[in-house]
Short mmCIF file of C-alpha atoms in Angstrom, two decimals:
data_model
loop_
_atom_site.label_atom_id
_atom_site.label_comp_id
_atom_site.label_asym_id
_atom_site.label_seq_id
_atom_site.Cartn_x
_atom_site.Cartn_y
_atom_site.Cartn_z
CA MET A 1269 6.48 -7.95 -1.87
CA ALA A 1270 9.45 -6.05 -3.61
CA LEU A 1271 8.58 -2.45 -4.25
CA GLN A 1272 8.83 -1.16 -7.83
CA GLN A 1273 10.68 1.94 -8.47
CA TYR A 1274 8.95 4.91 -10.28
CA GLU A 1275 10.42 8.24 -11.30
CA PRO A 1276 8.79 11.06 -9.31
CA LEU A 1277 6.19 12.93 -11.28
CA THR A 1278 5.67 16.53 -10.35
CA ILE A 1279 2.25 18.03 -11.27
CA ASN A 1280 1.17 21.49 -10.26
CA GLY A 1281 3.92 21.71 -7.85
CA VAL A 1282 2.94 18.33 -6.23
CA THR A 1283 5.46 15.64 -6.37
CA LEU A 1284 4.10 12.12 -6.73
CA ASP A 1285 6.80 9.86 -5.69
CA PHE A 1286 4.89 6.52 -5.75
CA SER A 1287 7.75 4.58 -4.59
CA ARG A 1288 7.58 6.40 -1.19
CA GLU A 1289 3.95 7.17 -0.66
CA THR A 1290 0.45 6.06 -1.54
CA PHE A 1291 -1.59 9.00 -2.52
CA VAL A 1292 -5.35 9.65 -1.94
CA MET A 1293 -7.63 10.95 -4.52
CA GLY A 1294 -10.88 12.71 -3.21
CA ILE A 1295 -14.13 12.07 -5.18
CA LEU A 1296 -15.93 15.34 -5.87
CA ASN A 1297 -19.13 14.57 -7.89
CA VAL A 1298 -20.89 17.80 -9.08
CA THR A 1299 -23.96 15.72 -10.06
CA PRO A 1300 -27.51 15.26 -9.12
CA ASP A 1301 -27.48 11.49 -9.32
CA SER A 1302 -24.18 9.86 -8.35
CA PHE A 1303 -24.79 6.59 -6.38
CA SER A 1304 -23.22 7.78 -3.02
CA ASP A 1305 -23.32 11.75 -2.97
CA GLY A 1306 -25.31 12.77 -5.82
CA GLY A 1307 -26.84 16.26 -5.41
CA GLN A 1308 -24.63 17.25 -2.25
CA PHE A 1309 -21.91 19.14 -4.14
CA ASN A 1310 -23.74 20.35 -7.40
CA THR A 1311 -23.15 24.09 -6.54
CA VAL A 1312 -19.80 25.83 -6.89
CA GLU A 1313 -19.81 26.90 -3.25
CA ALA A 1314 -20.67 23.41 -2.01
CA ALA A 1315 -18.24 21.92 -4.15
CA LEU A 1316 -15.38 24.23 -3.51
CA ALA A 1317 -16.05 23.67 0.41
CA GLN A 1318 -15.90 19.90 0.06
CA ALA A 1319 -12.80 20.13 -2.06
CA LYS A 1320 -11.03 22.23 0.65
CA GLN A 1321 -12.07 19.87 3.34
CA MET A 1322 -10.62 16.83 1.40
CA ALA A 1323 -7.36 18.79 0.81
CA ALA A 1324 -7.19 19.58 4.59
CA ASP A 1325 -7.84 15.96 5.28
CA GLY A 1326 -4.74 14.94 3.18
CA ALA A 1327 -6.07 14.45 -0.50
CA LYS A 1328 -3.51 15.44 -2.85
CA ILE A 1329 -5.66 15.07 -5.99
CA ILE A 1330 -9.31 16.18 -6.26
CA ASP A 1331 -11.34 14.11 -8.95
CA VAL A 1332 -14.04 16.31 -10.43
CA GLY A 1333 -16.87 14.49 -12.20
CA GLY A 1334 -19.93 16.02 -13.91
CA GLU A 1335 -21.81 12.94 -15.04
CA SER A 1336 -22.70 9.89 -12.98
CA THR A 1337 -21.20 6.71 -13.85
CA ARG A 1338 -23.20 4.39 -11.61
CA PRO A 1339 -24.67 1.38 -13.46
CA GLY A 1340 -27.48 2.58 -15.53
CA TYR A 1341 -26.50 6.26 -15.61
CA THR A 1342 -27.95 8.54 -18.14
CA ARG A 1343 -25.38 10.20 -20.61
CA ILE A 1344 -25.81 13.99 -20.56
CA SER A 1345 -24.39 16.27 -23.39
CA ASP A 1346 -20.84 17.58 -23.47
CA ASP A 1347 -22.21 21.13 -22.96
CA GLU A 1348 -24.09 20.27 -19.95
CA GLU A 1349 -21.19 18.29 -18.36
CA ILE A 1350 -18.66 21.33 -19.20
CA LEU A 1351 -21.24 23.68 -17.46
CA ARG A 1352 -21.20 21.60 -14.30
CA ILE A 1353 -17.56 21.06 -14.03
CA THR A 1354 -15.58 23.97 -15.35
CA PRO A 1355 -16.63 26.65 -12.79
CA VAL A 1356 -15.82 24.11 -9.95
CA ILE A 1357 -12.35 23.33 -11.54
CA LYS A 1358 -11.51 27.12 -11.79
CA ALA A 1359 -12.56 27.70 -8.22
CA ILE A 1360 -10.39 24.84 -6.85
CA VAL A 1361 -7.41 25.88 -9.06
CA ARG A 1362 -7.85 29.45 -7.73
CA ASP A 1363 -8.18 28.73 -3.97
CA LEU A 1364 -6.14 25.44 -3.70
CA PRO A 1365 -2.87 26.09 -5.64
CA ASN A 1366 -1.14 22.95 -4.42
CA VAL A 1367 -3.77 20.42 -5.15
CA ILE A 1368 -3.82 18.29 -8.42
CA VAL A 1369 -7.19 18.33 -10.18
CA SER A 1370 -8.28 15.55 -12.33
CA VAL A 1371 -11.32 15.33 -14.51
CA ASP A 1372 -13.62 12.19 -14.50
CA THR A 1373 -14.75 12.17 -18.05
CA TYR A 1374 -14.65 9.93 -21.24
CA LYS A 1375 -15.45 12.70 -23.68
CA ALA A 1376 -12.63 14.51 -25.41
CA ASN A 1377 -14.38 17.86 -25.70
CA VAL A 1378 -15.04 17.90 -21.92
CA ALA A 1379 -11.53 16.88 -21.10
CA GLN A 1380 -10.29 19.66 -23.18
CA ALA A 1381 -12.52 22.21 -21.60
CA ALA A 1382 -11.42 21.05 -18.12
CA ILE A 1383 -7.92 21.33 -18.99
CA ASP A 1384 -8.47 24.68 -20.28
CA ALA A 1385 -10.18 25.54 -16.93
CA GLY A 1386 -7.08 24.30 -15.03
CA ALA A 1387 -7.43 20.43 -14.69
CA HIS A 1388 -4.11 18.38 -14.71
CA ILE A 1389 -5.08 14.89 -15.24
CA ILE A 1390 -7.78 13.00 -17.30
CA ASN A 1391 -9.50 10.16 -15.53
CA ASP A 1392 -11.29 8.15 -18.30
CA ILE A 1393 -13.61 5.29 -17.31
CA TRP A 1394 -13.48 4.13 -20.78
CA GLY A 1395 -9.73 3.81 -21.04
CA ALA A 1396 -9.42 6.17 -24.17
CA LYS A 1397 -11.80 3.93 -26.05
CA ALA A 1398 -15.14 5.73 -25.98
CA ASP A 1399 -13.74 8.78 -27.80
CA PRO A 1400 -11.28 8.38 -30.46
CA GLN A 1401 -9.96 11.91 -29.75
CA MET A 1402 -9.46 11.44 -26.00
CA ALA A 1403 -5.82 10.03 -26.35
CA HIS A 1404 -4.94 12.91 -28.66
CA VAL A 1405 -6.22 15.47 -25.97
CA ALA A 1406 -3.95 13.86 -23.42
CA ALA A 1407 -0.94 13.89 -25.65
CA LYS A 1408 -1.55 17.40 -27.00
CA ASN A 1409 -1.93 18.94 -23.65
CA ASN A 1410 0.90 16.90 -22.06
CA VAL A 1411 -1.18 15.68 -19.17
CA PRO A 1412 -1.40 12.20 -17.53
CA ILE A 1413 -4.30 9.99 -18.38
CA ILE A 1414 -5.81 7.34 -16.11
CA LEU A 1415 -7.10 4.35 -18.18
CA MET A 1416 -9.82 2.35 -16.47
CA HIS A 1417 -10.60 -1.10 -17.49
CA ASN A 1418 -14.19 -1.17 -18.94
CA ARG A 1419 -15.92 -2.79 -21.91
CA ALA A 1420 -19.15 -3.09 -23.53
CA ASP A 1421 -21.45 -5.91 -22.41
CA GLU A 1422 -19.77 -8.51 -24.57
CA PRO A 1423 -19.09 -11.73 -22.49
CA TYR A 1424 -15.67 -12.74 -21.40
CA THR A 1425 -14.18 -15.86 -22.89
CA ALA A 1426 -11.54 -16.12 -20.16
CA TYR A 1427 -11.95 -13.31 -17.61
CA TRP A 1428 -8.42 -12.47 -16.48
CA GLU A 1429 -6.93 -12.92 -19.95
CA ASN A 1430 -9.47 -10.72 -21.49
CA PHE A 1431 -9.07 -8.05 -18.69
CA MET A 1432 -5.26 -7.90 -19.44
CA GLU A 1433 -6.04 -7.80 -23.15
CA ASP A 1434 -8.30 -4.91 -22.61
CA MET A 1435 -5.75 -3.08 -20.63
CA HIS A 1436 -3.13 -3.57 -23.11
CA GLU A 1437 -5.41 -2.10 -25.77
CA SER A 1438 -5.85 1.10 -23.84
CA ILE A 1439 -2.24 1.41 -23.24
CA ARG A 1440 -1.60 0.89 -27.03
CA ILE A 1441 -4.23 3.60 -27.98
CA VAL A 1442 -2.60 6.37 -25.90
CA LYS A 1443 1.02 5.33 -26.72
CA ALA A 1444 0.16 5.50 -30.53
CA ALA A 1445 -1.24 9.05 -29.78
CA GLY A 1446 1.96 10.15 -28.15
CA VAL A 1447 1.36 9.92 -24.47
CA PRO A 1448 4.52 9.02 -22.76
CA ASP A 1449 4.79 6.06 -20.38
CA THR A 1450 5.30 8.39 -17.57
CA HIS A 1451 1.85 9.98 -18.23
CA ILE A 1452 0.04 6.43 -18.17
CA PHE A 1453 -2.01 5.38 -15.07
CA LEU A 1454 -4.10 2.20 -14.89
CA ASP A 1455 -7.33 1.60 -12.97
CA PRO A 1456 -8.69 -2.01 -12.73
CA GLY A 1457 -12.29 -0.68 -12.79
CA ILE A 1458 -13.68 -2.68 -9.90
CA GLY A 1459 -17.38 -3.11 -10.39
CA PHE A 1460 -17.41 -2.21 -13.96
CA VAL A 1461 -18.64 -5.00 -16.22
CA LYS A 1462 -17.67 -7.36 -13.58
CA ASN A 1463 -19.74 -9.69 -11.20
CA LEU A 1464 -18.89 -10.01 -7.56
CA GLN A 1465 -16.42 -13.10 -8.20
CA GLN A 1466 -14.67 -11.26 -11.08
CA SER A 1467 -14.13 -7.89 -8.93
CA ILE A 1468 -12.85 -10.19 -6.10
CA GLU A 1469 -10.42 -11.96 -8.71
CA THR A 1470 -9.32 -8.60 -9.91
CA MET A 1471 -8.35 -7.48 -6.43
CA GLN A 1472 -6.50 -10.68 -5.73
CA LYS A 1473 -4.56 -10.22 -9.12
CA LEU A 1474 -3.78 -6.56 -8.58
CA PRO A 1475 0.03 -7.41 -8.32
CA GLN A 1476 -0.25 -8.79 -11.98
CA LEU A 1477 -1.53 -5.24 -13.07
CA VAL A 1478 1.15 -3.42 -11.07
CA ALA A 1479 3.70 -5.49 -12.73
CA LEU A 1480 2.97 -3.71 -15.87
CA GLY A 1481 5.00 -0.94 -14.67
CA TYR A 1482 2.46 1.78 -14.67
CA PRO A 1483 1.10 3.56 -11.43
CA VAL A 1484 -2.24 1.83 -10.49
CA LEU A 1485 -5.33 3.69 -9.22
CA LEU A 1486 -7.76 1.68 -7.10
CA ALA A 1487 -11.28 2.97 -6.85
CA THR A 1488 -13.36 0.72 -4.55
CA SER A 1489 -15.00 3.39 -2.39
CA ARG A 1490 -18.37 2.31 -1.22
CA LYS A 1491 -18.85 -0.05 -4.19
CA ARG A 1492 -21.25 -2.95 -4.71
CA LEU A 1493 -18.40 -5.39 -3.98
CA ILE A 1494 -18.32 -4.17 -0.43
CA GLY A 1495 -22.07 -4.01 -0.08
CA ALA A 1496 -22.39 -7.47 -1.34
CA VAL A 1497 -19.65 -9.11 0.96
CA LEU A 1498 -20.89 -7.14 4.10
CA ASP A 1499 -24.43 -6.93 3.29
CA LEU A 1500 -24.46 -3.19 3.96
CA PRO A 1501 -25.96 -0.06 2.37
CA VAL A 1502 -23.69 2.55 0.74
CA GLU A 1503 -23.55 4.78 3.83
CA GLU A 1504 -22.20 2.00 6.07
CA ARG A 1505 -19.44 0.68 3.82
CA LEU A 1506 -16.41 2.74 5.35
CA GLU A 1507 -14.83 -0.20 7.02
CA GLY A 1508 -15.09 -2.32 3.92
CA THR A 1509 -13.62 0.42 1.81
CA LEU A 1510 -10.60 0.91 4.16
CA ALA A 1511 -9.92 -2.89 4.11
CA THR A 1512 -9.81 -2.81 0.28
CA CYS A 1513 -7.43 0.20 0.34
CA ALA A 1514 -5.19 -1.57 2.77
CA PHE A 1515 -5.15 -4.62 0.44
CA GLY A 1516 -4.48 -2.36 -2.35
CA VAL A 1517 -1.40 -0.91 -0.87
CA GLN A 1518 -0.14 -4.44 -0.07
CA SER A 1519 -0.71 -5.36 -3.43
CA GLY A 1520 1.32 -2.44 -4.88
CA CYS A 1521 -1.34 0.22 -5.90
CA HIS A 1522 -0.32 3.78 -5.74
CA ILE A 1523 -3.52 6.02 -5.50
CA MET A 1524 -6.79 5.35 -3.88
CA ARG A 1525 -9.80 7.20 -5.14
CA VAL A 1526 -12.30 7.68 -2.33
CA HIS A 1527 -15.06 9.66 -0.67
CA ASP A 1528 -13.84 9.32 2.86
CA VAL A 1529 -10.52 11.02 2.63
CA LYS A 1530 -9.21 11.56 6.18
CA GLU A 1531 -9.83 7.77 7.24
CA THR A 1532 -8.17 6.51 3.96
CA VAL A 1533 -5.15 8.84 4.42
CA ARG A 1534 -4.61 7.44 7.86
CA THR A 1535 -5.05 3.87 6.63
CA VAL A 1536 -2.52 4.18 3.74
CA LYS A 1537 -0.04 6.03 5.72
CA MET A 1538 0.06 3.19 8.27
CA MET A 1539 0.19 0.53 5.48
CA ASP A 1540 2.99 2.54 3.67
CA ALA A 1541 5.03 2.12 6.89
CA LEU A 1542 4.15 -1.52 7.06
CA VAL A 1543 5.12 -2.28 3.46
CA GLY A 1544 8.36 -0.38 3.71
CA LYS A 1545 7.40 2.77 1.38
CA TYR A 1546 9.12 4.88 4.11
CA ASN A 1547 11.21 4.34 7.16
CA VAL A 1548 9.59 5.29 10.44
CA GLU A 1549 12.10 7.26 12.48
CA GLY A 1550 12.54 6.56 16.25
CA GLU A 1551 12.34 3.42 18.11
CA LEU A 1552 9.41 1.87 20.23
CA ALA A 1553 9.21 2.96 23.67
CA PRO A 1554 10.24 0.14 26.16
CA ARG A 1555 7.36 -1.81 27.42
CA HIS A 1556 6.72 -1.18 31.13
#
């Protein structure tokens, strides 16, 4: 696979050179009800400690979310979401100056409050379609936005064609608001409004999404796709997650959004060497 070239993007002193490294985004849910880690980090102290651990393990980006987006989640008010995330974002920015903070929200008011608190990236699970002001918040604040594939429950007429149409629509929305190409990232939304076969097809066709020319974030950590294939509960899906991350690197993806940072950092570093993102110095020792 030929590697695409991307202009390095520097955010908060961290240079994201996607042509030379796959980056790991650590998931920090400050929620009582997230599917995997709900309730574990919903105090500022616990959240900050987890952020520090993920940074020490190699995460360059910490993704802070204040509302669970698991299937069947309950929407909370903007004010409640802001109350949950802004103290955590401020603490991370204060104590971890060389970490990029993204905010996992689809609400423009929440995104603005997070940016005011110090967040550097918007991670929108509705691809700037749920809130008509979201694209304008990204443009006005000159911050990157991650556009995830999602849709209401209307059926697909032809899955992959509809998927790509949905992605192009999100891209059009943010570009019309003034977001530059360099600030647009894509996320295929594995497990969102997709059955098992559609999620697998999406994984298999990741190179086609990468070919659009925007950095691609892959978020498969502990998801139903892995549980279904391996017949394992959430807490036993590490190996399956690492397999999807390795496959993602080979398919050209650029950021892995995960719960298990240390193991993923090691996996993608090995994969980066194998796909040629960087040259490994030195020679193999002779076999005795």
